[in-house]
Amino acid sequence: MQASIFSGQVTAAAIFLCVGSAHAACDFDIAVNDSMSFEINEMVADSGCETINVRISHSGQLAKATMGHNWVLSKTADYQAVATDGMNAGLENDYLKPDDARVIAHTKIVGAGESDSISFSPSGLEPGGDYTFFCSFPGHWAVMYGKLVVQ
Ligand code: CO
């Protein structure tokens, strides 16, 4: 019944861009700070994007050795193992096992005042698949994560 309130007012463009409850997008700007959290816990990516572009920006005061964050994407089924293996890889490897094939995309670890961006093709992502983004800094992954939805 709610839909009738808006009928005739919603443009075709808006219907195209807003599938379901959230906007599917190609570009994501994610803020992080001195807490172990991303500002969002869900991202909705459009499988039709040429590339998916993710930027992570650290607005806190703490250096990356203390409160570093990255943005790592894997299948949800792989996420815990990727994070655990990454713990020992060190900051120089952004706390990820080098050449870990389970990692779909990732930024570098950033600290206070830093940012990093990554662009990747959505061709390896299945619409409706189960994906998790997380920070692989030791101790963060268990609380610093979210869901990536592909539409
Ligand atoms: Co973190």
PDB file of C-alpha atoms and ligand atoms in Angstrom:
ATOM      1  CA  MET A   1       0.000   0.000   0.000  1.00  0.00           C
ATOM      2  CA  GLN A   2       2.912   2.348   0.714  1.00  0.00           C
ATOM      3  CA  ALA A   3       4.004   2.219  -2.889  1.00  0.00           C
ATOM      4  CA  SER A   4       0.831   3.977  -3.970  1.00  0.00           C
ATOM      5  CA  ILE A   5       1.805   7.041  -1.966  1.00  0.00           C
ATOM      6  CA  PHE A   6       4.769   7.511  -4.238  1.00  0.00           C
ATOM      7  CA  SER A   7       3.300   6.336  -7.501  1.00  0.00           C
ATOM      8  CA  GLY A   8       3.729   8.914 -10.189  1.00  0.00           C
ATOM      9  CA  GLN A   9       6.417  10.702  -8.183  1.00  0.00           C
ATOM     10  CA  VAL A  10       9.307   8.270  -8.368  1.00  0.00           C
ATOM     11  CA  THR A  11      11.328   8.763 -11.518  1.00  0.00           C
ATOM     12  CA  ALA A  12      12.489   5.920 -13.709  1.00  0.00           C
ATOM     13  CA  ALA A  13      16.072   6.755 -12.770  1.00  0.00           C
ATOM     14  CA  ALA A  14      15.357   6.388  -9.087  1.00  0.00           C
ATOM     15  CA  ILE A  15      13.716   3.027  -9.597  1.00  0.00           C
ATOM     16  CA  PHE A  16      16.708   1.862 -11.610  1.00  0.00           C
ATOM     17  CA  LEU A  17      19.229   2.975  -8.975  1.00  0.00           C
ATOM     18  CA  CYS A  18      17.399   1.810  -5.874  1.00  0.00           C
ATOM     19  CA  VAL A  19      16.891  -1.908  -6.082  1.00  0.00           C
ATOM     20  CA  GLY A  20      15.460  -3.215  -2.848  1.00  0.00           C
ATOM     21  CA  SER A  21      16.119  -1.206   0.289  1.00  0.00           C
ATOM     22  CA  ALA A  22      19.558   0.205  -0.467  1.00  0.00           C
ATOM     23  CA  HIS A  23      21.371   2.022  -3.230  1.00  0.00           C
ATOM     24  CA  ALA A  24      23.738  -0.116  -5.233  1.00  0.00           C
ATOM     25  CA  ALA A  25      26.893   1.847  -5.954  1.00  0.00           C
ATOM     26  CA  CYS A  26      30.305   1.699  -7.613  1.00  0.00           C
ATOM     27  CA  ASP A  27      32.127   4.174  -5.352  1.00  0.00           C
ATOM     28  CA  PHE A  28      32.547   3.883  -1.615  1.00  0.00           C
ATOM     29  CA  ASP A  29      34.230   6.342   0.713  1.00  0.00           C
ATOM     30  CA  ILE A  30      34.670   4.767   4.118  1.00  0.00           C
ATOM     31  CA  ALA A  31      35.799   6.712   7.160  1.00  0.00           C
ATOM     32  CA  VAL A  32      37.641   5.096  10.045  1.00  0.00           C
ATOM     33  CA  ASN A  33      39.098   6.585  13.210  1.00  0.00           C
ATOM     34  CA  ASP A  34      40.640   5.515  16.508  1.00  0.00           C
ATOM     35  CA  SER A  35      37.924   2.951  17.183  1.00  0.00           C
ATOM     36  CA  MET A  36      37.753  -0.569  15.839  1.00  0.00           C
ATOM     37  CA  SER A  37      34.877   0.014  13.464  1.00  0.00           C
ATOM     38  CA  PHE A  38      33.982   1.090   9.973  1.00  0.00           C
ATOM     39  CA  GLU A  39      31.387   3.825   9.730  1.00  0.00           C
ATOM     40  CA  ILE A  40      29.161   1.436   7.783  1.00  0.00           C
ATOM     41  CA  ASN A  41      28.307  -2.210   8.307  1.00  0.00           C
ATOM     42  CA  GLU A  42      26.869  -2.895   4.877  1.00  0.00           C
ATOM     43  CA  MET A  43      27.895  -1.989   1.350  1.00  0.00           C
ATOM     44  CA  VAL A  44      25.700  -2.633  -1.656  1.00  0.00           C
ATOM     45  CA  ALA A  45      27.761  -2.930  -4.833  1.00  0.00           C
ATOM     46  CA  ASP A  46      26.358  -2.838  -8.336  1.00  0.00           C
ATOM     47  CA  SER A  47      27.576  -5.802 -10.399  1.00  0.00           C
ATOM     48  CA  GLY A  48      27.214  -3.602 -13.484  1.00  0.00           C
ATOM     49  CA  CYS A  49      30.012  -1.246 -12.389  1.00  0.00           C
ATOM     50  CA  GLU A  50      33.062  -1.113 -14.612  1.00  0.00           C
ATOM     51  CA  THR A  51      35.107  -1.067 -11.417  1.00  0.00           C
ATOM     52  CA  ILE A  52      34.210  -0.961  -7.769  1.00  0.00           C
ATOM     53  CA  ASN A  53      36.191   1.772  -6.058  1.00  0.00           C
ATOM     54  CA  VAL A  54      36.788   1.790  -2.326  1.00  0.00           C
ATOM     55  CA  ARG A  55      38.572   4.521  -0.416  1.00  0.00           C
ATOM     56  CA  ILE A  56      39.382   4.248   3.264  1.00  0.00           C
ATOM     57  CA  SER A  57      40.295   7.413   5.183  1.00  0.00           C
ATOM     58  CA  HIS A  58      41.616   7.492   8.750  1.00  0.00           C
ATOM     59  CA  SER A  59      40.536  10.625  10.602  1.00  0.00           C
ATOM     60  CA  GLY A  60      41.863   9.572  13.999  1.00  0.00           C
ATOM     61  CA  GLN A  61      45.032  10.482  15.931  1.00  0.00           C
ATOM     62  CA  LEU A  62      46.695   7.091  16.271  1.00  0.00           C
ATOM     63  CA  ALA A  63      49.477   5.763  14.052  1.00  0.00           C
ATOM     64  CA  LYS A  64      48.970   2.700  11.911  1.00  0.00           C
ATOM     65  CA  ALA A  65      51.190   0.569  14.148  1.00  0.00           C
ATOM     66  CA  THR A  66      48.766   1.219  17.013  1.00  0.00           C
ATOM     67  CA  MET A  67      45.338   1.625  15.403  1.00  0.00           C
ATOM     68  CA  GLY A  68      45.839   0.810  11.744  1.00  0.00           C
ATOM     69  CA  HIS A  69      42.943  -0.176   9.528  1.00  0.00           C
ATOM     70  CA  ASN A  70      42.559  -1.649   6.087  1.00  0.00           C
ATOM     71  CA  TRP A  71      39.604  -2.752   4.013  1.00  0.00           C
ATOM     72  CA  VAL A  72      39.775  -6.380   2.941  1.00  0.00           C
ATOM     73  CA  LEU A  73      37.158  -8.277   0.965  1.00  0.00           C
ATOM     74  CA  SER A  74      36.697 -12.036   0.873  1.00  0.00           C
ATOM     75  CA  LYS A  75      33.925 -14.558   0.762  1.00  0.00           C
ATOM     76  CA  THR A  76      32.317 -14.754   4.171  1.00  0.00           C
ATOM     77  CA  ALA A  77      33.350 -18.412   4.352  1.00  0.00           C
ATOM     78  CA  ASP A  78      37.028 -17.403   4.013  1.00  0.00           C
ATOM     79  CA  TYR A  79      37.091 -14.287   6.146  1.00  0.00           C
ATOM     80  CA  GLN A  80      38.116 -15.758   9.481  1.00  0.00           C
ATOM     81  CA  ALA A  81      40.925 -17.832   7.994  1.00  0.00           C
ATOM     82  CA  VAL A  82      42.234 -14.920   5.918  1.00  0.00           C
ATOM     83  CA  ALA A  83      42.296 -12.726   9.014  1.00  0.00           C
ATOM     84  CA  THR A  84      43.978 -15.368  11.152  1.00  0.00           C
ATOM     85  CA  ASP A  85      46.652 -16.048   8.535  1.00  0.00           C
ATOM     86  CA  GLY A  86      47.176 -12.328   8.084  1.00  0.00           C
ATOM     87  CA  MET A  87      47.924 -11.705  11.738  1.00  0.00           C
ATOM     88  CA  ASN A  88      51.474 -13.004  11.409  1.00  0.00           C
ATOM     89  CA  ALA A  89      52.197 -11.363   8.073  1.00  0.00           C
ATOM     90  CA  GLY A  90      53.150  -8.051   9.660  1.00  0.00           C
ATOM     91  CA  LEU A  91      52.413  -4.448   8.906  1.00  0.00           C
ATOM     92  CA  GLU A  92      54.766  -4.527   5.897  1.00  0.00           C
ATOM     93  CA  ASN A  93      52.324  -6.975   4.288  1.00  0.00           C
ATOM     94  CA  ASP A  94      49.248  -5.083   5.494  1.00  0.00           C
ATOM     95  CA  TYR A  95      48.529  -8.019   7.793  1.00  0.00           C
ATOM     96  CA  LEU A  96      47.648 -10.282   4.889  1.00  0.00           C
ATOM     97  CA  LYS A  97      49.399 -13.452   3.826  1.00  0.00           C
ATOM     98  CA  PRO A  98      51.227 -12.479   0.595  1.00  0.00           C
ATOM     99  CA  ASP A  99      49.342 -13.507  -2.549  1.00  0.00           C
ATOM    100  CA  ASP A 100      46.433 -14.923  -0.584  1.00  0.00           C
ATOM    101  CA  ALA A 101      44.060 -16.029  -3.347  1.00  0.00           C
ATOM    102  CA  ARG A 102      41.094 -15.826  -0.961  1.00  0.00           C
ATOM    103  CA  VAL A 103      41.476 -12.039  -0.811  1.00  0.00           C
ATOM    104  CA  ILE A 104      39.270 -10.512  -3.510  1.00  0.00           C
ATOM    105  CA  ALA A 105      40.522  -6.958  -2.973  1.00  0.00           C
ATOM    106  CA  HIS A 106      42.199  -4.942  -0.247  1.00  0.00           C
ATOM    107  CA  THR A 107      43.623  -1.548   0.613  1.00  0.00           C
ATOM    108  CA  LYS A 108      46.819  -0.912   2.504  1.00  0.00           C
ATOM    109  CA  ILE A 109      46.790  -0.375   6.245  1.00  0.00           C
ATOM    110  CA  VAL A 110      46.288   3.310   7.014  1.00  0.00           C
ATOM    111  CA  GLY A 111      46.904   5.313  10.197  1.00  0.00           C
ATOM    112  CA  ALA A 112      46.084   8.836  11.346  1.00  0.00           C
ATOM    113  CA  GLY A 113      45.589  11.245   8.460  1.00  0.00           C
ATOM    114  CA  GLU A 114      46.198   8.617   5.798  1.00  0.00           C
ATOM    115  CA  SER A 115      43.973   7.186   3.118  1.00  0.00           C
ATOM    116  CA  ASP A 116      44.201   4.500   0.474  1.00  0.00           C
ATOM    117  CA  SER A 117      42.063   3.452  -2.473  1.00  0.00           C
ATOM    118  CA  ILE A 118      41.492   0.259  -4.376  1.00  0.00           C
ATOM    119  CA  SER A 119      39.659  -0.404  -7.631  1.00  0.00           C
ATOM    120  CA  PHE A 120      38.665  -3.843  -8.780  1.00  0.00           C
ATOM    121  CA  SER A 121      36.364  -5.457 -11.286  1.00  0.00           C
ATOM    122  CA  PRO A 122      33.071  -6.810 -10.002  1.00  0.00           C
ATOM    123  CA  SER A 123      33.330  -9.650 -12.521  1.00  0.00           C
ATOM    124  CA  GLY A 124      34.560 -12.023  -9.796  1.00  0.00           C
ATOM    125  CA  LEU A 125      31.604 -11.263  -7.545  1.00  0.00           C
ATOM    126  CA  GLU A 126      28.392 -13.213  -7.763  1.00  0.00           C
ATOM    127  CA  PRO A 127      25.180 -11.233  -7.386  1.00  0.00           C
ATOM    128  CA  GLY A 128      23.580 -12.538  -4.216  1.00  0.00           C
ATOM    129  CA  GLY A 129      26.879 -14.022  -3.006  1.00  0.00           C
ATOM    130  CA  ASP A 130      27.980 -13.904   0.598  1.00  0.00           C
ATOM    131  CA  TYR A 131      30.900 -11.510   1.076  1.00  0.00           C
ATOM    132  CA  THR A 132      32.449  -9.873   4.107  1.00  0.00           C
ATOM    133  CA  PHE A 133      34.684  -6.820   4.297  1.00  0.00           C
ATOM    134  CA  PHE A 134      36.894  -6.464   7.322  1.00  0.00           C
ATOM    135  CA  CYS A 135      40.048  -4.979   8.835  1.00  0.00           C
ATOM    136  CA  SER A 136      42.888  -7.497   9.135  1.00  0.00           C
ATOM    137  CA  PHE A 137      44.846  -5.552  11.762  1.00  0.00           C
ATOM    138  CA  PRO A 138      45.488  -8.044  14.588  1.00  0.00           C
ATOM    139  CA  GLY A 139      42.538  -8.185  16.930  1.00  0.00           C
ATOM    140  CA  HIS A 140      40.275  -6.058  14.769  1.00  0.00           C
ATOM    141  CA  TRP A 141      38.650  -8.524  12.412  1.00  0.00           C
ATOM    142  CA  ALA A 142      36.356 -10.047  15.049  1.00  0.00           C
ATOM    143  CA  VAL A 143      34.554  -6.739  15.573  1.00  0.00           C
ATOM    144  CA  MET A 144      35.543  -4.638  12.557  1.00  0.00           C
ATOM    145  CA  TYR A 145      33.642  -6.095   9.645  1.00  0.00           C
ATOM    146  CA  GLY A 146      30.553  -5.749   7.525  1.00  0.00           C
ATOM    147  CA  LYS A 147      28.596  -7.330   4.734  1.00  0.00           C
ATOM    148  CA  LEU A 148      29.075  -6.657   1.050  1.00  0.00           C
ATOM    149  CA  VAL A 149      25.946  -7.231  -0.964  1.00  0.00           C
ATOM    150  CA  VAL A 150      26.232  -7.556  -4.750  1.00  0.00           C
ATOM    151  CA  GLN A 151      23.187  -6.671  -6.800  1.00  0.00           C
TER     152      GLN A 151
HETATM  153 CO    CO B   1      41.249  -1.917  12.069  1.00  0.00          CO
END
